[in-house]
């Protein structure tokens, strides 16, 4: 092998290692649960098995299951209030931890959650921001195993082709979102079924779809985080219980 080729390979290998290392370090600077969440959610309100947080109804028959994919670099626990409150209504909630905290790298985690609760026959999958994109990709490829997909400050990639599926779709956006604009949500309507439901939370922002504090690039919210969370929970609960209006 010529000397110049060996040098090129060595430089390329070093660059790849440095980039991979840099990405790993960057991915570890995550958004963690806020004080609001620790106040609202007792530690014993959920269990963790194989990297997935489970919120199971207590003393009631589970009617449905929800799988919630976290936003990029957001810890799963940041969505624990949503999980806790939906469980109180008889809905099991599973929130997976994602590889490097990016749901797009762990799209198939939904299968693990579904397998762990085999008695649940109706599953709904969704996510916050990038988590919603990953959830849509899963739903498009597993149409027979999910009833619907929901988006929290998110929308599907065109490649997901949800328009051609029979899954129910719910989209919840926020008026003060600095990362997922209302124009983004409006443009996404062409990529989902015509009967998809769209709701906008007045005064809400991007970060308050979870409970992890402020997020760079986001706008300030005009309503408390707990109020926004309660609206999100109500929309999801109503959507599931009425079958998305079908």
mmCIF file of C-alpha atoms in Angstrom:
data_model
loop_
_atom_site.group_PDB
_atom_site.id
_atom_site.type_symbol
_atom_site.label_atom_id
_atom_site.label_comp_id
_atom_site.label_asym_id
_atom_site.label_seq_id
_atom_site.Cartn_x
_atom_site.Cartn_y
_atom_site.Cartn_z
ATOM 1 C CA UNK A 1 0.000 0.000 0.000
ATOM 2 C CA UNK A 2 1.352 3.398 -0.957
ATOM 3 C CA UNK A 3 2.483 5.676 1.836
ATOM 4 C CA UNK A 4 0.051 8.476 0.907
ATOM 5 C CA UNK A 5 -2.879 6.042 1.035
ATOM 6 C CA UNK A 6 -1.876 4.847 4.508
ATOM 7 C CA UNK A 7 -1.665 8.453 5.686
ATOM 8 C CA UNK A 8 -5.098 9.248 4.204
ATOM 9 C CA UNK A 9 -6.691 6.212 5.903
ATOM 10 C CA UNK A 10 -5.101 7.150 9.225
ATOM 11 C CA UNK A 11 -6.370 10.733 8.965
ATOM 12 C CA UNK A 12 -9.862 9.576 7.973
ATOM 13 C CA UNK A 13 -10.001 7.055 10.816
ATOM 14 C CA UNK A 14 -8.907 9.682 13.324
ATOM 15 C CA UNK A 15 -11.530 12.116 12.054
ATOM 16 C CA UNK A 16 -14.292 9.513 12.376
ATOM 17 C CA UNK A 17 -13.194 8.630 15.918
ATOM 18 C CA UNK A 18 -13.087 12.305 16.912
ATOM 19 C CA UNK A 19 -16.511 12.997 15.423
ATOM 20 C CA UNK A 20 -18.037 9.946 17.100
ATOM 21 C CA UNK A 21 -16.475 10.894 20.413
ATOM 22 C CA UNK A 22 -17.665 14.475 20.084
ATOM 23 C CA UNK A 23 -21.203 13.356 19.295
ATOM 24 C CA UNK A 24 -21.237 11.021 22.294
ATOM 25 C CA UNK A 25 -20.077 13.740 24.682
ATOM 26 C CA UNK A 26 -22.563 16.246 23.225
ATOM 27 C CA UNK A 27 -25.432 13.753 23.507
ATOM 28 C CA UNK A 28 -24.819 13.316 27.229
ATOM 29 C CA UNK A 29 -25.690 16.949 27.994
ATOM 30 C CA UNK A 30 -29.384 16.218 28.376
ATOM 31 C CA UNK A 31 -32.501 18.015 29.572
ATOM 32 C CA UNK A 32 -33.352 16.523 32.956
ATOM 33 C CA UNK A 33 -36.608 16.585 34.949
ATOM 34 C CA UNK A 34 -37.411 19.950 36.508
ATOM 35 C CA UNK A 35 -38.354 20.742 40.101
ATOM 36 C CA UNK A 36 -41.967 20.995 38.948
ATOM 37 C CA UNK A 37 -41.885 17.360 37.917
ATOM 38 C CA UNK A 38 -40.262 16.081 41.100
ATOM 39 C CA UNK A 39 -42.974 17.938 43.017
ATOM 40 C CA UNK A 40 -45.810 16.462 40.965
ATOM 41 C CA UNK A 41 -44.617 12.887 40.461
ATOM 42 C CA UNK A 42 -43.652 10.565 43.350
ATOM 43 C CA UNK A 43 -40.824 8.155 42.565
ATOM 44 C CA UNK A 44 -43.073 5.171 43.257
ATOM 45 C CA UNK A 45 -45.582 6.169 40.570
ATOM 46 C CA UNK A 46 -43.739 4.169 37.911
ATOM 47 C CA UNK A 47 -41.444 1.208 37.398
ATOM 48 C CA UNK A 48 -38.444 0.808 35.113
ATOM 49 C CA UNK A 49 -37.782 -2.391 33.202
ATOM 50 C CA UNK A 50 -35.186 -2.887 30.495
ATOM 51 C CA UNK A 51 -34.741 0.839 29.920
ATOM 52 C CA UNK A 52 -38.450 1.682 29.738
ATOM 53 C CA UNK A 53 -40.506 3.611 32.288
ATOM 54 C CA UNK A 54 -43.943 2.055 32.844
ATOM 55 C CA UNK A 55 -46.955 3.788 34.339
ATOM 56 C CA UNK A 56 -49.585 1.128 34.997
ATOM 57 C CA UNK A 57 -53.135 1.811 36.189
ATOM 58 C CA UNK A 58 -53.766 0.779 39.776
ATOM 59 C CA UNK A 59 -56.879 -1.218 40.528
ATOM 60 C CA UNK A 60 -58.438 -0.621 37.121
ATOM 61 C CA UNK A 61 -58.548 -2.574 33.908
ATOM 62 C CA UNK A 62 -56.102 -1.230 31.365
ATOM 63 C CA UNK A 63 -58.056 0.032 28.381
ATOM 64 C CA UNK A 64 -55.184 0.995 26.120
ATOM 65 C CA UNK A 65 -51.458 1.509 25.985
ATOM 66 C CA UNK A 66 -49.494 4.618 25.051
ATOM 67 C CA UNK A 67 -45.857 4.665 23.992
ATOM 68 C CA UNK A 68 -44.263 8.093 24.262
ATOM 69 C CA UNK A 69 -40.918 8.790 22.574
ATOM 70 C CA UNK A 70 -38.924 11.621 24.239
ATOM 71 C CA UNK A 71 -37.645 14.675 22.401
ATOM 72 C CA UNK A 72 -33.980 14.895 21.422
ATOM 73 C CA UNK A 73 -31.645 14.914 24.428
ATOM 74 C CA UNK A 74 -34.574 14.893 26.866
ATOM 75 C CA UNK A 75 -34.582 12.352 29.702
ATOM 76 C CA UNK A 76 -37.625 10.008 29.714
ATOM 77 C CA UNK A 77 -38.481 11.051 33.284
ATOM 78 C CA UNK A 78 -39.302 14.548 32.009
ATOM 79 C CA UNK A 79 -42.602 13.148 30.682
ATOM 80 C CA UNK A 80 -43.496 11.337 33.902
ATOM 81 C CA UNK A 81 -46.390 13.652 34.763
ATOM 82 C CA UNK A 82 -48.108 12.771 31.489
ATOM 83 C CA UNK A 83 -47.514 9.097 32.199
ATOM 84 C CA UNK A 84 -48.759 9.317 35.762
ATOM 85 C CA UNK A 85 -51.958 11.190 34.911
ATOM 86 C CA UNK A 86 -52.890 9.019 31.933
ATOM 87 C CA UNK A 87 -52.400 5.922 34.092
ATOM 88 C CA UNK A 88 -55.001 7.315 36.492
ATOM 89 C CA UNK A 89 -57.534 7.152 33.643
ATOM 90 C CA UNK A 90 -56.863 3.471 32.926
ATOM 91 C CA UNK A 91 -54.214 3.908 30.229
ATOM 92 C CA UNK A 92 -50.818 2.210 30.517
ATOM 93 C CA UNK A 93 -47.932 4.451 29.453
ATOM 94 C CA UNK A 94 -44.443 3.364 28.377
ATOM 95 C CA UNK A 95 -41.618 5.880 27.931
ATOM 96 C CA UNK A 96 -38.416 4.346 26.538
ATOM 97 C CA UNK A 97 -34.888 5.605 27.042
ATOM 98 C CA UNK A 98 -33.319 6.133 23.615
ATOM 99 C CA UNK A 99 -29.805 5.411 22.324
ATOM 100 C CA UNK A 100 -27.732 8.567 22.827
ATOM 101 C CA UNK A 101 -31.050 10.233 23.796
ATOM 102 C CA UNK A 102 -32.232 10.383 20.173
ATOM 103 C CA UNK A 103 -35.501 8.591 19.434
ATOM 104 C CA UNK A 104 -34.674 8.322 15.748
ATOM 105 C CA UNK A 105 -31.945 5.829 16.769
ATOM 106 C CA UNK A 106 -34.378 3.698 18.764
ATOM 107 C CA UNK A 107 -37.520 3.658 16.652
ATOM 108 C CA UNK A 108 -38.099 -0.040 17.320
ATOM 109 C CA UNK A 109 -38.308 0.349 21.109
ATOM 110 C CA UNK A 110 -42.088 0.292 20.791
ATOM 111 C CA UNK A 111 -41.991 -3.446 20.058
ATOM 112 C CA UNK A 112 -40.269 -4.086 23.377
ATOM 113 C CA UNK A 113 -42.921 -2.103 25.231
ATOM 114 C CA UNK A 114 -45.769 -3.883 23.455
ATOM 115 C CA UNK A 115 -44.268 -7.291 24.189
ATOM 116 C CA UNK A 116 -44.003 -6.468 27.884
ATOM 117 C CA UNK A 117 -47.769 -5.847 28.182
ATOM 118 C CA UNK A 118 -49.295 -8.541 25.906
ATOM 119 C CA UNK A 119 -52.823 -8.168 27.341
ATOM 120 C CA UNK A 120 -53.135 -4.654 25.930
ATOM 121 C CA UNK A 121 -54.803 -4.872 22.523
ATOM 122 C CA UNK A 122 -54.933 -1.192 21.565
ATOM 123 C CA UNK A 123 -51.681 0.711 21.370
ATOM 124 C CA UNK A 124 -51.080 4.362 20.532
ATOM 125 C CA UNK A 125 -47.623 5.712 19.816
ATOM 126 C CA UNK A 126 -46.374 9.275 19.723
ATOM 127 C CA UNK A 127 -43.655 11.601 20.793
ATOM 128 C CA UNK A 128 -42.364 15.052 21.476
ATOM 129 C CA UNK A 129 -40.435 16.904 18.753
ATOM 130 C CA UNK A 130 -37.939 14.446 17.186
ATOM 131 C CA UNK A 131 -39.646 11.713 19.188
ATOM 132 C CA UNK A 132 -42.795 12.296 17.170
ATOM 133 C CA UNK A 133 -40.892 11.869 13.923
ATOM 134 C CA UNK A 134 -39.562 8.518 15.139
ATOM 135 C CA UNK A 135 -43.011 7.463 16.342
ATOM 136 C CA UNK A 136 -44.507 8.240 12.932
ATOM 137 C CA UNK A 137 -41.856 6.134 11.227
ATOM 138 C CA UNK A 138 -42.748 3.221 13.486
ATOM 139 C CA UNK A 139 -46.500 3.649 13.007
ATOM 140 C CA UNK A 140 -46.167 3.740 9.227
ATOM 141 C CA UNK A 141 -44.309 0.416 9.226
ATOM 142 C CA UNK A 142 -46.471 -1.257 11.901
ATOM 143 C CA UNK A 143 -49.931 -0.066 10.959
ATOM 144 C CA UNK A 144 -51.559 -3.285 12.175
ATOM 145 C CA UNK A 145 -50.077 -3.049 15.666
ATOM 146 C CA UNK A 146 -50.991 0.567 16.479
ATOM 147 C CA UNK A 147 -54.349 2.331 16.583
ATOM 148 C CA UNK A 148 -52.981 5.828 16.232
ATOM 149 C CA UNK A 149 -50.025 8.184 16.394
ATOM 150 C CA UNK A 150 -49.862 11.487 18.252
ATOM 151 C CA UNK A 151 -47.530 14.445 17.815
ATOM 152 C CA UNK A 152 -46.456 16.805 20.585
ATOM 153 C CA UNK A 153 -44.892 19.855 18.938
ATOM 154 C CA UNK A 154 -43.976 17.552 16.089
ATOM 155 C CA UNK A 155 -45.015 16.255 12.682
ATOM 156 C CA UNK A 156 -44.187 13.277 10.429
ATOM 157 C CA UNK A 157 -41.555 13.162 7.752
ATOM 158 C CA UNK A 158 -43.022 12.811 4.263
ATOM 159 C CA UNK A 159 -41.280 9.442 3.990
ATOM 160 C CA UNK A 160 -43.508 8.056 6.776
ATOM 161 C CA UNK A 161 -46.453 8.122 4.352
ATOM 162 C CA UNK A 162 -49.089 8.302 7.094
ATOM 163 C CA UNK A 163 -51.504 9.725 4.536
ATOM 164 C CA UNK A 164 -51.877 6.240 3.063
ATOM 165 C CA UNK A 165 -52.568 4.519 6.403
ATOM 166 C CA UNK A 166 -55.692 3.998 8.482
ATOM 167 C CA UNK A 167 -54.123 5.068 11.776
ATOM 168 C CA UNK A 168 -55.735 7.825 13.811
ATOM 169 C CA UNK A 169 -53.645 10.976 14.120
ATOM 170 C CA UNK A 170 -53.581 13.624 16.839
ATOM 171 C CA UNK A 171 -51.399 16.748 16.660
ATOM 172 C CA UNK A 172 -50.942 19.099 19.624
ATOM 173 C CA UNK A 173 -48.963 22.287 19.065
ATOM 174 C CA UNK A 174 -48.239 25.394 21.131
ATOM 175 C CA UNK A 175 -48.634 29.017 20.111
ATOM 176 C CA UNK A 176 -45.300 30.150 21.622
ATOM 177 C CA UNK A 177 -43.215 27.252 20.337
ATOM 178 C CA UNK A 178 -39.836 28.547 19.189
ATOM 179 C CA UNK A 179 -38.629 25.263 17.702
ATOM 180 C CA UNK A 180 -41.633 23.743 15.933
ATOM 181 C CA UNK A 181 -43.530 26.572 14.285
ATOM 182 C CA UNK A 182 -47.242 26.710 13.594
ATOM 183 C CA UNK A 183 -46.333 26.895 9.901
ATOM 184 C CA UNK A 184 -44.533 23.554 10.274
ATOM 185 C CA UNK A 185 -47.678 22.055 11.771
ATOM 186 C CA UNK A 186 -49.894 23.559 9.064
ATOM 187 C CA UNK A 187 -47.656 22.210 6.301
ATOM 188 C CA UNK A 188 -47.712 18.757 7.883
ATOM 189 C CA UNK A 189 -51.450 18.399 7.296
ATOM 190 C CA UNK A 190 -50.836 17.200 3.772
ATOM 191 C CA UNK A 191 -48.896 14.206 5.141
ATOM 192 C CA UNK A 192 -51.561 12.843 7.506
ATOM 193 C CA UNK A 193 -55.082 11.451 6.998
ATOM 194 C CA UNK A 194 -57.808 14.008 6.347
ATOM 195 C CA UNK A 195 -59.566 13.210 9.632
ATOM 196 C CA UNK A 196 -56.509 13.966 11.785
ATOM 197 C CA UNK A 197 -57.214 16.147 14.816
ATOM 198 C CA UNK A 198 -55.234 19.337 15.427
ATOM 199 C CA UNK A 199 -55.163 21.323 18.672
ATOM 200 C CA UNK A 200 -53.185 24.404 19.637
ATOM 201 C CA UNK A 201 -52.327 25.316 23.222
ATOM 202 C CA UNK A 202 -52.547 29.080 23.651
ATOM 203 C CA UNK A 203 -49.566 30.475 25.551
ATOM 204 C CA UNK A 204 -47.716 27.169 25.600
ATOM 205 C CA UNK A 205 -44.192 26.586 24.299
ATOM 206 C CA UNK A 206 -41.947 23.746 23.157
ATOM 207 C CA UNK A 207 -40.239 22.801 26.419
ATOM 208 C CA UNK A 208 -43.474 22.555 28.373
ATOM 209 C CA UNK A 209 -44.516 19.476 26.410
ATOM 210 C CA UNK A 210 -42.228 17.897 28.979
ATOM 211 C CA UNK A 211 -41.152 19.119 32.393
ATOM 212 C CA UNK A 212 -37.447 19.850 32.062
ATOM 213 C CA UNK A 213 -37.151 23.630 32.291
ATOM 214 C CA UNK A 214 -36.129 26.034 29.550
ATOM 215 C CA UNK A 215 -34.762 24.996 26.171
ATOM 216 C CA UNK A 216 -32.412 26.934 23.923
ATOM 217 C CA UNK A 217 -34.202 28.558 20.988
ATOM 218 C CA UNK A 218 -37.645 28.267 22.537
ATOM 219 C CA UNK A 219 -39.977 31.204 23.227
ATOM 220 C CA UNK A 220 -41.271 32.071 26.687
ATOM 221 C CA UNK A 221 -44.523 30.459 27.740
ATOM 222 C CA UNK A 222 -47.451 32.565 28.896
ATOM 223 C CA UNK A 223 -49.055 29.790 30.927
ATOM 224 C CA UNK A 224 -47.587 27.621 33.723
ATOM 225 C CA UNK A 225 -45.988 24.338 32.724
ATOM 226 C CA UNK A 226 -48.474 22.364 34.800
ATOM 227 C CA UNK A 227 -51.413 23.961 32.973
ATOM 228 C CA UNK A 228 -49.936 23.087 29.585
ATOM 229 C CA UNK A 229 -49.304 19.519 30.728
ATOM 230 C CA UNK A 230 -52.907 19.135 31.882
ATOM 231 C CA UNK A 231 -54.191 20.283 28.492
ATOM 232 C CA UNK A 232 -51.912 17.788 26.732
ATOM 233 C CA UNK A 233 -53.132 14.966 28.973
ATOM 234 C CA UNK A 234 -56.773 15.867 28.398
ATOM 235 C CA UNK A 235 -56.386 15.977 24.629
ATOM 236 C CA UNK A 236 -54.660 12.584 24.543
ATOM 237 C CA UNK A 237 -57.166 10.979 26.912
ATOM 238 C CA UNK A 238 -60.178 12.265 24.974
ATOM 239 C CA UNK A 239 -58.664 11.236 21.645
ATOM 240 C CA UNK A 240 -58.027 7.695 22.785
ATOM 241 C CA UNK A 241 -61.384 7.238 24.484
ATOM 242 C CA UNK A 242 -63.428 8.413 21.532
ATOM 243 C CA UNK A 243 -61.308 6.678 18.903
ATOM 244 C CA UNK A 244 -60.191 9.915 17.287
ATOM 245 C CA UNK A 245 -63.799 10.678 16.308
ATOM 246 C CA UNK A 246 -64.224 7.549 14.203
#
